PDB file of C-alpha atoms in Angstrom:
ATOM      1  CA  MET A 167       9.074  15.523  -2.963  1.00 57.00           C
ATOM      2  CA  ALA A 168       8.543  11.783  -3.296  1.00 60.00           C
ATOM      3  CA  GLN A 169       9.688  10.159  -6.524  1.00 58.00           C
ATOM      4  CA  ASN A 170       6.848  10.211  -9.061  1.00 60.00           C
ATOM      5  CA  VAL A 171       7.771   7.023 -10.872  1.00 65.00           C
ATOM      6  CA  TYR A 172       4.160   6.222 -11.804  1.00 64.00           C
ATOM      7  CA  ASP A 173       4.061   9.036 -14.353  1.00 63.00           C
ATOM      8  CA  ARG A 174       7.033   7.672 -16.278  1.00 67.00           C
ATOM      9  CA  PRO A 175       5.617   6.339 -19.564  1.00 65.00           C
ATOM     10  CA  GLU A 176       7.294   2.921 -19.290  1.00 67.00           C
ATOM     11  CA  PHE A 177       6.237   2.480 -15.653  1.00 62.00           C
ATOM     12  CA  PHE A 178       2.659   3.608 -16.184  1.00 57.00           C
ATOM     13  CA  THR A 179       2.290   1.324 -19.206  1.00 68.00           C
ATOM     14  CA  GLY A 180       3.645  -1.676 -17.295  1.00 62.00           C
ATOM     15  CA  TYR A 181       1.598  -0.939 -14.194  1.00 62.00           C
ATOM     16  CA  SER A 182      -1.566  -0.600 -16.252  1.00 57.00           C
ATOM     17  CA  GLN A 183      -1.144  -4.218 -17.397  1.00 60.00           C
ATOM     18  CA  LEU A 184      -0.919  -5.727 -13.914  1.00 59.00           C
ATOM     19  CA  GLY A 185      -3.831  -7.829 -12.723  1.00 58.00           C
ATOM     20  CA  ARG A 186      -4.696  -5.355  -9.964  1.00 62.00           C
ATOM     21  CA  SER A 187      -4.861  -2.575 -12.553  1.00 60.00           C
ATOM     22  CA  LEU A 188      -6.975  -4.510 -15.045  1.00 60.00           C
ATOM     23  CA  HIS A 189      -9.323  -6.244 -12.590  1.00 66.00           C
ATOM     24  CA  GLY A 190      -9.271  -3.910  -9.606  1.00 76.00           C
ATOM     25  CA  LEU A 191      -9.510  -5.251  -6.071  1.00 90.00           C
ATOM     26  CA  ALA A 192     -10.436  -8.708  -7.342  1.00 85.00           C
ATOM     27  CA  GLY A 193      -7.109  -8.774  -9.186  1.00 82.00           C
ATOM     28  CA  ALA A 194      -5.111  -8.215  -5.971  1.00 86.00           C
ATOM     29  CA  ALA A 195      -4.316 -11.547  -4.360  1.00 89.00           C
ATOM     30  CA  GLU A 196      -4.166 -10.011  -0.886  1.00 93.00           C
ATOM     31  CA  TRP A 197      -7.592  -8.341  -1.130  1.00 94.00           C
ATOM     32  CA  PRO A 198      -9.574 -11.041   0.759  1.00 94.00           C
ATOM     33  CA  ALA A 199      -7.176 -10.679   3.706  1.00 95.00           C
ATOM     34  CA  ILE A 200      -7.423  -6.877   3.595  1.00 96.00           C
ATOM     35  CA  ARG A 201     -11.206  -6.976   3.396  1.00 96.00           C
ATOM     36  CA  ALA A 202     -11.302  -9.067   6.584  1.00 96.00           C
ATOM     37  CA  MET A 203      -9.470  -6.232   8.388  1.00 97.00           C
ATOM     38  CA  LEU A 204     -11.809  -3.445   7.329  1.00 98.00           C
ATOM     39  CA  PRO A 205     -14.373  -1.927   9.687  1.00 98.00           C
ATOM     40  CA  ASP A 206     -17.924  -1.070   8.712  1.00 97.00           C
ATOM     41  CA  LEU A 207     -17.560   1.956   6.428  1.00 98.00           C
ATOM     42  CA  ARG A 208     -21.193   3.057   6.480  1.00 97.00           C
ATOM     43  CA  ASP A 209     -21.560   6.842   6.852  1.00 98.00           C
ATOM     44  CA  LEU A 210     -17.805   7.359   7.310  1.00 98.00           C
ATOM     45  CA  ARG A 211     -15.601   9.942   5.622  1.00 98.00           C
ATOM     46  CA  VAL A 212     -12.792   7.862   4.129  1.00 98.00           C
ATOM     47  CA  LEU A 213      -9.235   8.862   3.265  1.00 98.00           C
ATOM     48  CA  ASP A 214      -7.468   6.785   0.569  1.00 98.00           C
ATOM     49  CA  LEU A 215      -3.728   7.498   0.477  1.00 98.00           C
ATOM     50  CA  GLY A 216      -2.076   6.528  -2.792  1.00 95.00           C
ATOM     51  CA  CYS A 217      -5.443   5.864  -4.401  1.00 96.00           C
ATOM     52  CA  GLY A 218      -4.138   4.919  -7.850  1.00 92.00           C
ATOM     53  CA  PHE A 219      -6.964   4.248 -10.290  1.00 93.00           C
ATOM     54  CA  GLY A 220      -9.551   4.674  -7.534  1.00 96.00           C
ATOM     55  CA  TRP A 221     -10.605   1.047  -7.146  1.00 95.00           C
ATOM     56  CA  PHE A 222     -10.797   1.167  -3.345  1.00 97.00           C
ATOM     57  CA  ALA A 223     -12.372   4.625  -3.299  1.00 98.00           C
ATOM     58  CA  ARG A 224     -15.248   3.409  -5.456  1.00 97.00           C
ATOM     59  CA  TRP A 225     -15.572   0.194  -3.431  1.00 97.00           C
ATOM     60  CA  ALA A 226     -15.771   2.203  -0.202  1.00 98.00           C
ATOM     61  CA  ARG A 227     -18.650   4.270  -1.562  1.00 98.00           C
ATOM     62  CA  GLU A 228     -20.418   1.154  -2.806  1.00 97.00           C
ATOM     63  CA  ASN A 229     -20.118  -0.175   0.741  1.00 98.00           C
ATOM     64  CA  GLY A 230     -21.693   2.815   2.437  1.00 98.00           C
ATOM     65  CA  ALA A 231     -18.965   5.427   2.933  1.00 98.00           C
ATOM     66  CA  ALA A 232     -20.421   8.941   3.033  1.00 98.00           C
ATOM     67  CA  HIS A 233     -17.491  10.505   1.192  1.00 98.00           C
ATOM     68  CA  VAL A 234     -14.077   9.378  -0.060  1.00 98.00           C
ATOM     69  CA  LEU A 235     -11.020  11.552  -0.624  1.00 98.00           C
ATOM     70  CA  GLY A 236      -8.423   9.831  -2.801  1.00 98.00           C
ATOM     71  CA  LEU A 237      -4.896  11.244  -2.902  1.00 98.00           C
ATOM     72  CA  ASP A 238      -2.079  10.346  -5.265  1.00 95.00           C
ATOM     73  CA  LEU A 239       1.119  11.960  -6.514  1.00 91.00           C
ATOM     74  CA  SER A 240       0.617  10.632 -10.032  1.00 90.00           C
ATOM     75  CA  GLU A 241      -1.260  12.913 -12.401  1.00 90.00           C
ATOM     76  CA  LYS A 242      -1.874   9.963 -14.719  1.00 90.00           C
ATOM     77  CA  MET A 243      -3.354   7.868 -11.909  1.00 86.00           C
ATOM     78  CA  ILE A 244      -5.636  10.680 -10.781  1.00 95.00           C
ATOM     79  CA  ALA A 245      -6.741  11.359 -14.365  1.00 93.00           C
ATOM     80  CA  ARG A 246      -7.709   7.678 -14.813  1.00 93.00           C
ATOM     81  CA  ALA A 247      -9.460   7.579 -11.443  1.00 95.00           C
ATOM     82  CA  ARG A 248     -11.540  10.640 -12.311  1.00 96.00           C
ATOM     83  CA  GLN A 249     -12.350   9.186 -15.713  1.00 94.00           C
ATOM     84  CA  GLU A 250     -13.653   5.954 -14.188  1.00 93.00           C
ATOM     85  CA  THR A 251     -15.588   7.513 -11.304  1.00 96.00           C
ATOM     86  CA  GLU A 252     -18.983   9.147 -11.731  1.00 94.00           C
ATOM     87  CA  ASP A 253     -19.871   9.461  -8.050  1.00 96.00           C
ATOM     88  CA  PRO A 254     -19.757  13.096  -6.834  1.00 96.00           C
ATOM     89  CA  SER A 255     -19.058  11.853  -3.304  1.00 97.00           C
ATOM     90  CA  VAL A 256     -15.669  10.484  -4.425  1.00 98.00           C
ATOM     91  CA  GLU A 257     -13.085  13.235  -4.725  1.00 97.00           C
ATOM     92  CA  TYR A 258      -9.555  12.892  -6.093  1.00 98.00           C
ATOM     93  CA  ARG A 259      -6.632  15.243  -5.545  1.00 97.00           C
ATOM     94  CA  ILE A 260      -2.976  15.227  -6.564  1.00 95.00           C
ATOM     95  CA  ALA A 261      -0.911  15.211  -3.370  1.00 95.00           C
ATOM     96  CA  ASP A 262       2.640  14.428  -2.251  1.00 94.00           C
ATOM     97  CA  LEU A 263       2.329  12.148   0.785  1.00 95.00           C
ATOM     98  CA  GLU A 264       5.855  13.145   1.802  1.00 94.00           C
ATOM     99  CA  HIS A 265       4.589  16.634   2.635  1.00 95.00           C
ATOM    100  CA  LEU A 266       0.930  15.922   3.265  1.00 96.00           C
ATOM    101  CA  VAL A 267      -1.247  18.372   5.174  1.00 96.00           C
ATOM    102  CA  LEU A 268      -4.704  17.248   6.307  1.00 97.00           C
ATOM    103  CA  PRO A 269      -7.475  18.859   8.365  1.00 97.00           C
ATOM    104  CA  GLU A 270      -7.584  17.568  11.926  1.00 97.00           C
ATOM    105  CA  ALA A 271     -10.290  15.171  13.144  1.00 97.00           C
ATOM    106  CA  SER A 272     -11.926  15.007   9.705  1.00 97.00           C
ATOM    107  CA  PHE A 273     -12.006  11.321   8.691  1.00 98.00           C
ATOM    108  CA  GLY A 274     -13.584   8.178  10.091  1.00 98.00           C
ATOM    109  CA  PHE A 275     -11.286   5.729   8.292  1.00 98.00           C
ATOM    110  CA  ALA A 276      -7.947   5.823   6.474  1.00 98.00           C
ATOM    111  CA  TYR A 277      -6.628   3.308   3.973  1.00 98.00           C
ATOM    112  CA  SER A 278      -3.525   2.840   1.866  1.00 98.00           C
ATOM    113  CA  SER A 279      -2.391   0.080  -0.464  1.00 96.00           C
ATOM    114  CA  LEU A 280       1.290  -0.428  -1.324  1.00 94.00           C
ATOM    115  CA  ALA A 281       2.262   3.246  -1.157  1.00 95.00           C
ATOM    116  CA  PHE A 282       4.126   3.910   2.080  1.00 96.00           C
ATOM    117  CA  HIS A 283       7.341   2.132   1.092  1.00 94.00           C
ATOM    118  CA  TYR A 284       7.890   5.042  -1.307  1.00 92.00           C
ATOM    119  CA  ILE A 285       7.833   7.508   1.618  1.00 95.00           C
ATOM    120  CA  GLU A 286      11.065   8.559   3.320  1.00 95.00           C
ATOM    121  CA  ASP A 287       9.566  10.272   6.378  1.00 96.00           C
ATOM    122  CA  PHE A 288       7.123   7.629   7.552  1.00 97.00           C
ATOM    123  CA  ASP A 289       6.962   9.111  11.056  1.00 98.00           C
ATOM    124  CA  ARG A 290       5.701  12.481   9.802  1.00 98.00           C
ATOM    125  CA  LEU A 291       3.097  10.843   7.568  1.00 98.00           C
ATOM    126  CA  VAL A 292       1.781   8.591  10.336  1.00 98.00           C
ATOM    127  CA  ARG A 293       1.428  11.509  12.740  1.00 98.00           C
ATOM    128  CA  THR A 294      -0.393  13.516  10.066  1.00 98.00           C
ATOM    129  CA  ILE A 295      -2.834  10.654   9.507  1.00 98.00           C
ATOM    130  CA  HIS A 296      -3.366  10.227  13.253  1.00 98.00           C
ATOM    131  CA  ARG A 297      -4.301  13.895  13.668  1.00 98.00           C
ATOM    132  CA  SER A 298      -6.690  13.713  10.706  1.00 98.00           C
ATOM    133  CA  LEU A 299      -8.711  10.846  12.172  1.00 98.00           C
ATOM    134  CA  LEU A 300     -11.567  11.080  14.619  1.00 98.00           C
ATOM    135  CA  PRO A 301     -11.021   9.348  17.988  1.00 98.00           C
ATOM    136  CA  GLY A 302     -11.641   5.614  17.684  1.00 98.00           C
ATOM    137  CA  SER A 303     -11.178   5.576  13.909  1.00 98.00           C
ATOM    138  CA  HIS A 304      -9.426   2.717  12.150  1.00 98.00           C
ATOM    139  CA  PHE A 305      -6.512   2.840   9.725  1.00 98.00           C
ATOM    140  CA  VAL A 306      -5.596  -0.104   7.476  1.00 98.00           C
ATOM    141  CA  PHE A 307      -2.621  -0.179   5.136  1.00 98.00           C
ATOM    142  CA  THR A 308      -0.354  -2.501   3.201  1.00 97.00           C
ATOM    143  CA  ILE A 309       3.301  -2.153   2.293  1.00 97.00           C
ATOM    144  CA  GLU A 310       5.961  -4.339   0.773  1.00 94.00           C
ATOM    145  CA  HIS A 311       7.252  -6.615   3.530  1.00 96.00           C
ATOM    146  CA  PRO A 312      10.655  -5.567   4.936  1.00 96.00           C
ATOM    147  CA  VAL A 313      12.083  -9.004   4.088  1.00 95.00           C
ATOM    148  CA  TYR A 314      11.028  -8.460   0.482  1.00 92.00           C
ATOM    149  CA  MET A 315      12.486  -4.950   0.342  1.00 90.00           C
ATOM    150  CA  ALA A 316      15.758  -5.394   2.219  1.00 92.00           C
ATOM    151  CA  PRO A 317      18.035  -7.300  -0.224  1.00 90.00           C
ATOM    152  CA  THR A 318      20.641  -5.447  -2.238  1.00 85.00           C
ATOM    153  CA  ASN A 319      19.899  -7.728  -5.188  1.00 85.00           C
ATOM    154  CA  PRO A 320      16.383  -9.135  -4.721  1.00 85.00           C
ATOM    155  CA  GLY A 321      15.493 -12.285  -6.601  1.00 86.00           C
ATOM    156  CA  TRP A 322      15.105 -16.012  -6.097  1.00 90.00           C
ATOM    157  CA  SER A 323      17.917 -18.535  -6.370  1.00 90.00           C
ATOM    158  CA  THR A 324      17.690 -22.325  -6.257  1.00 90.00           C
ATOM    159  CA  ASP A 325      19.971 -24.516  -4.169  1.00 88.00           C
ATOM    160  CA  ALA A 326      21.298 -27.993  -4.995  1.00 89.00           C
ATOM    161  CA  GLU A 327      18.168 -29.603  -3.537  1.00 89.00           C
ATOM    162  CA  GLY A 328      15.904 -27.467  -5.723  1.00 87.00           C
ATOM    163  CA  ARG A 329      14.691 -25.251  -2.894  1.00 88.00           C
ATOM    164  CA  ARG A 330      13.942 -21.584  -3.479  1.00 89.00           C
ATOM    165  CA  ASN A 331      16.076 -19.143  -1.508  1.00 92.00           C
ATOM    166  CA  TRP A 332      15.519 -15.419  -0.991  1.00 92.00           C
ATOM    167  CA  PRO A 333      18.591 -13.272  -0.249  1.00 92.00           C
ATOM    168  CA  LEU A 334      18.553 -11.164   2.901  1.00 92.00           C
ATOM    169  CA  ASP A 335      21.233  -8.629   3.663  1.00 91.00           C
ATOM    170  CA  ARG A 336      21.407  -5.191   5.313  1.00 90.00           C
ATOM    171  CA  TYR A 337      18.064  -5.843   6.987  1.00 95.00           C
ATOM    172  CA  SER A 338      18.867  -3.462   9.868  1.00 95.00           C
ATOM    173  CA  VAL A 339      20.230  -0.751   7.569  1.00 94.00           C
ATOM    174  CA  GLU A 340      17.212   1.511   7.129  1.00 94.00           C
ATOM    175  CA  VAL A 341      18.084   3.518   4.050  1.00 89.00           C
ATOM    176  CA  LYS A 342      16.616   3.867   0.600  1.00 89.00           C
ATOM    177  CA  ARG A 343      16.730   0.965  -1.802  1.00 88.00           C
ATOM    178  CA  VAL A 344      16.936   1.469  -5.552  1.00 86.00           C
ATOM    179  CA  THR A 345      15.498  -1.296  -7.671  1.00 79.00           C
ATOM    180  CA  ASP A 346      14.361  -1.970 -11.210  1.00 71.00           C
ATOM    181  CA  TRP A 347      10.647  -2.805 -11.336  1.00 63.00           C
ATOM    182  CA  LEU A 348       8.696  -1.799 -14.440  1.00 61.00           C
ATOM    183  CA  ALA A 349      11.291   0.982 -14.812  1.00 60.00           C
ATOM    184  CA  LYS A 350      14.903   1.508 -13.803  1.00 72.00           C
ATOM    185  CA  GLY A 351      15.862   3.374 -10.660  1.00 71.00           C
ATOM    186  CA  VAL A 352      12.697   2.977  -8.582  1.00 80.00           C
ATOM    187  CA  VAL A 353      13.357   4.403  -5.097  1.00 87.00           C
ATOM    188  CA  LYS A 354      11.859   2.755  -2.020  1.00 90.00           C
ATOM    189  CA  TYR A 355      12.570   3.169   1.689  1.00 94.00           C
ATOM    190  CA  HIS A 356      13.286   0.077   3.754  1.00 95.00           C
ATOM    191  CA  ARG A 357      12.249  -0.043   7.401  1.00 96.00           C
ATOM    192  CA  THR A 358      12.343  -3.050   9.686  1.00 97.00           C
ATOM    193  CA  LEU A 359       9.120  -4.574  10.932  1.00 97.00           C
ATOM    194  CA  GLY A 360       9.899  -3.248  14.403  1.00 97.00           C
ATOM    195  CA  THR A 361      10.444   0.311  13.177  1.00 97.00           C
ATOM    196  CA  THR A 362       7.185   0.245  11.218  1.00 98.00           C
ATOM    197  CA  LEU A 363       5.100  -0.908  14.179  1.00 98.00           C
ATOM    198  CA  ASN A 364       6.871   1.228  16.774  1.00 98.00           C
ATOM    199  CA  THR A 365       6.395   4.343  14.638  1.00 98.00           C
ATOM    200  CA  LEU A 366       2.665   3.711  14.653  1.00 98.00           C
ATOM    201  CA  ILE A 367       2.630   3.161  18.427  1.00 98.00           C
ATOM    202  CA  ALA A 368       4.674   6.329  19.047  1.00 98.00           C
ATOM    203  CA  ALA A 369       2.175   8.336  16.995  1.00 98.00           C
ATOM    204  CA  GLY A 370      -0.649   7.175  19.284  1.00 98.00           C
ATOM    205  CA  PHE A 371      -2.106   4.260  17.329  1.00 98.00           C
ATOM    206  CA  ALA A 372      -3.090   0.948  18.907  1.00 98.00           C
ATOM    207  CA  ILE A 373      -2.096  -2.116  16.871  1.00 98.00           C
ATOM    208  CA  ARG A 374      -5.162  -4.233  16.117  1.00 98.00           C
ATOM    209  CA  ARG A 375      -3.879  -6.757  13.596  1.00 98.00           C
ATOM    210  CA  VAL A 376      -0.674  -7.518  11.677  1.00 98.00           C
ATOM    211  CA  GLN A 377      -0.515 -10.067   8.880  1.00 97.00           C
ATOM    212  CA  GLU A 378       2.562 -11.163   6.953  1.00 96.00           C
ATOM    213  CA  TRP A 379       0.481 -12.108   3.972  1.00 94.00           C
ATOM    214  CA  SER A 380       0.816 -15.405   2.148  1.00 91.00           C
ATOM    215  CA  PRO A 381      -1.662 -17.138  -0.159  1.00 90.00           C
ATOM    216  CA  THR A 382      -3.952 -19.922   0.964  1.00 89.00           C
ATOM    217  CA  ALA A 383      -3.894 -23.381  -0.612  1.00 89.00           C
ATOM    218  CA  ASP A 384      -7.080 -22.547  -2.522  1.00 89.00           C
ATOM    219  CA  GLU A 385      -5.543 -19.328  -3.867  1.00 87.00           C
ATOM    220  CA  ILE A 386      -2.457 -21.201  -5.029  1.00 90.00           C
ATOM    221  CA  ALA A 387      -4.638 -23.815  -6.712  1.00 90.00           C
ATOM    222  CA  ARG A 388      -6.352 -21.039  -8.665  1.00 87.00           C
ATOM    223  CA  ASN A 389      -3.088 -19.229  -9.393  1.00 86.00           C
ATOM    224  CA  PRO A 390       0.015 -21.484  -9.148  1.00 88.00           C
ATOM    225  CA  ASP A 391       2.312 -18.469  -9.630  1.00 84.00           C
ATOM    226  CA  LEU A 392       1.515 -17.510  -6.033  1.00 87.00           C
ATOM    227  CA  ALA A 393       3.273 -20.608  -4.647  1.00 87.00           C
ATOM    228  CA  GLU A 394       6.588 -18.799  -4.161  1.00 86.00           C
ATOM    229  CA  GLU A 395       4.917 -16.315  -1.815  1.00 88.00           C
ATOM    230  CA  VAL A 396       4.698 -19.070   0.808  1.00 91.00           C
ATOM    231  CA  ASP A 397       8.504 -19.145   1.022  1.00 90.00           C
ATOM    232  CA  ARG A 398       8.938 -15.391   1.527  1.00 90.00           C
ATOM    233  CA  PRO A 399       6.415 -12.756   2.677  1.00 91.00           C
ATOM    234  CA  MET A 400       5.933 -10.118  -0.003  1.00 91.00           C
ATOM    235  CA  MET A 401       3.412  -7.899   1.751  1.00 95.00           C
ATOM    236  CA  LEU A 402       2.707  -6.667   5.248  1.00 97.00           C
ATOM    237  CA  LEU A 403      -0.896  -5.876   6.193  1.00 98.00           C
ATOM    238  CA  VAL A 404      -1.494  -3.678   9.242  1.00 98.00           C
ATOM    239  CA  ALA A 405      -4.665  -2.547  11.012  1.00 98.00           C
ATOM    240  CA  VAL A 406      -4.465   0.091  13.754  1.00 98.00           C
ATOM    241  CA  GLN A 407      -6.886   2.294  15.641  1.00 98.00           C
ATOM    242  CA  ARG A 408      -6.667   5.878  16.850  1.00 97.00           C
TER     243      ARG A 408
END
C-alpha cells in the first residue's frame, strides 16, 4: 500500500493552506501550461488519478466531460471533494494507485497531478492506465521533476557570487527518497527522466509533449517567489496518447 501521508493531521492541515488548495487550479502556477496540453474533453469519460479536493474533476465536467471518476488514497481528500461537488456525474472513490484495478477500454482521457512520485511500481500503474483507455485516448500527468527529487538533502545554497545552487547527487540511483515536507518522513520514489519516458513507451504510449516546467517572465512579475524555479525545474509535465 502506498504511504497515506495526506491523512496525517499535520500534513493535511499544511496542504490545505497551499495556494493550489485554497484557490484550486488557478492557484497552481503550472496550470496554464497543463491546460495547453489538454485535449477537448467534451463527451469523454475522464479518469482523475490522485484527485485531491476534486478541482480538476469539477473543471473537466464544466468543460464538457460526460463523466469523471476521481480516485485518491486519502479519505480526508475524498471527503472534501465530495463535500464540494454537487454534480452527480462526478464520482469519487478511495483507491490505492499502487494496486489499482480498472475496467479495460473504459475512459477517453486520464489525468494526474503530482501523484505518481509517491508510487513505487510506476510500470504497473502505467500499464493499468493504458489498458483502461480507449484507443487514441490522451493521458496527461505531472510529477515532481527528477532533478528536484534526486538530492539526498534538497535545498538551495548560495555561492560566493550570490548565485543559487541546487544539489544533485545519486541521480541514477532509483530508490525511494524520504523527505520532510509538511510532515516528517514523506516517502517518494525517484526515477530518472529516461526511466519515466521509457516506461510509458514500453507500455504502448506515444509521447506527444514533455515540458520541464518553469515560470514565464509575466508569471514571475506577478509572483516573485517563482523566480527560483527558473534555476531548477520543479515539475515535469507529460502528455502521451494510447
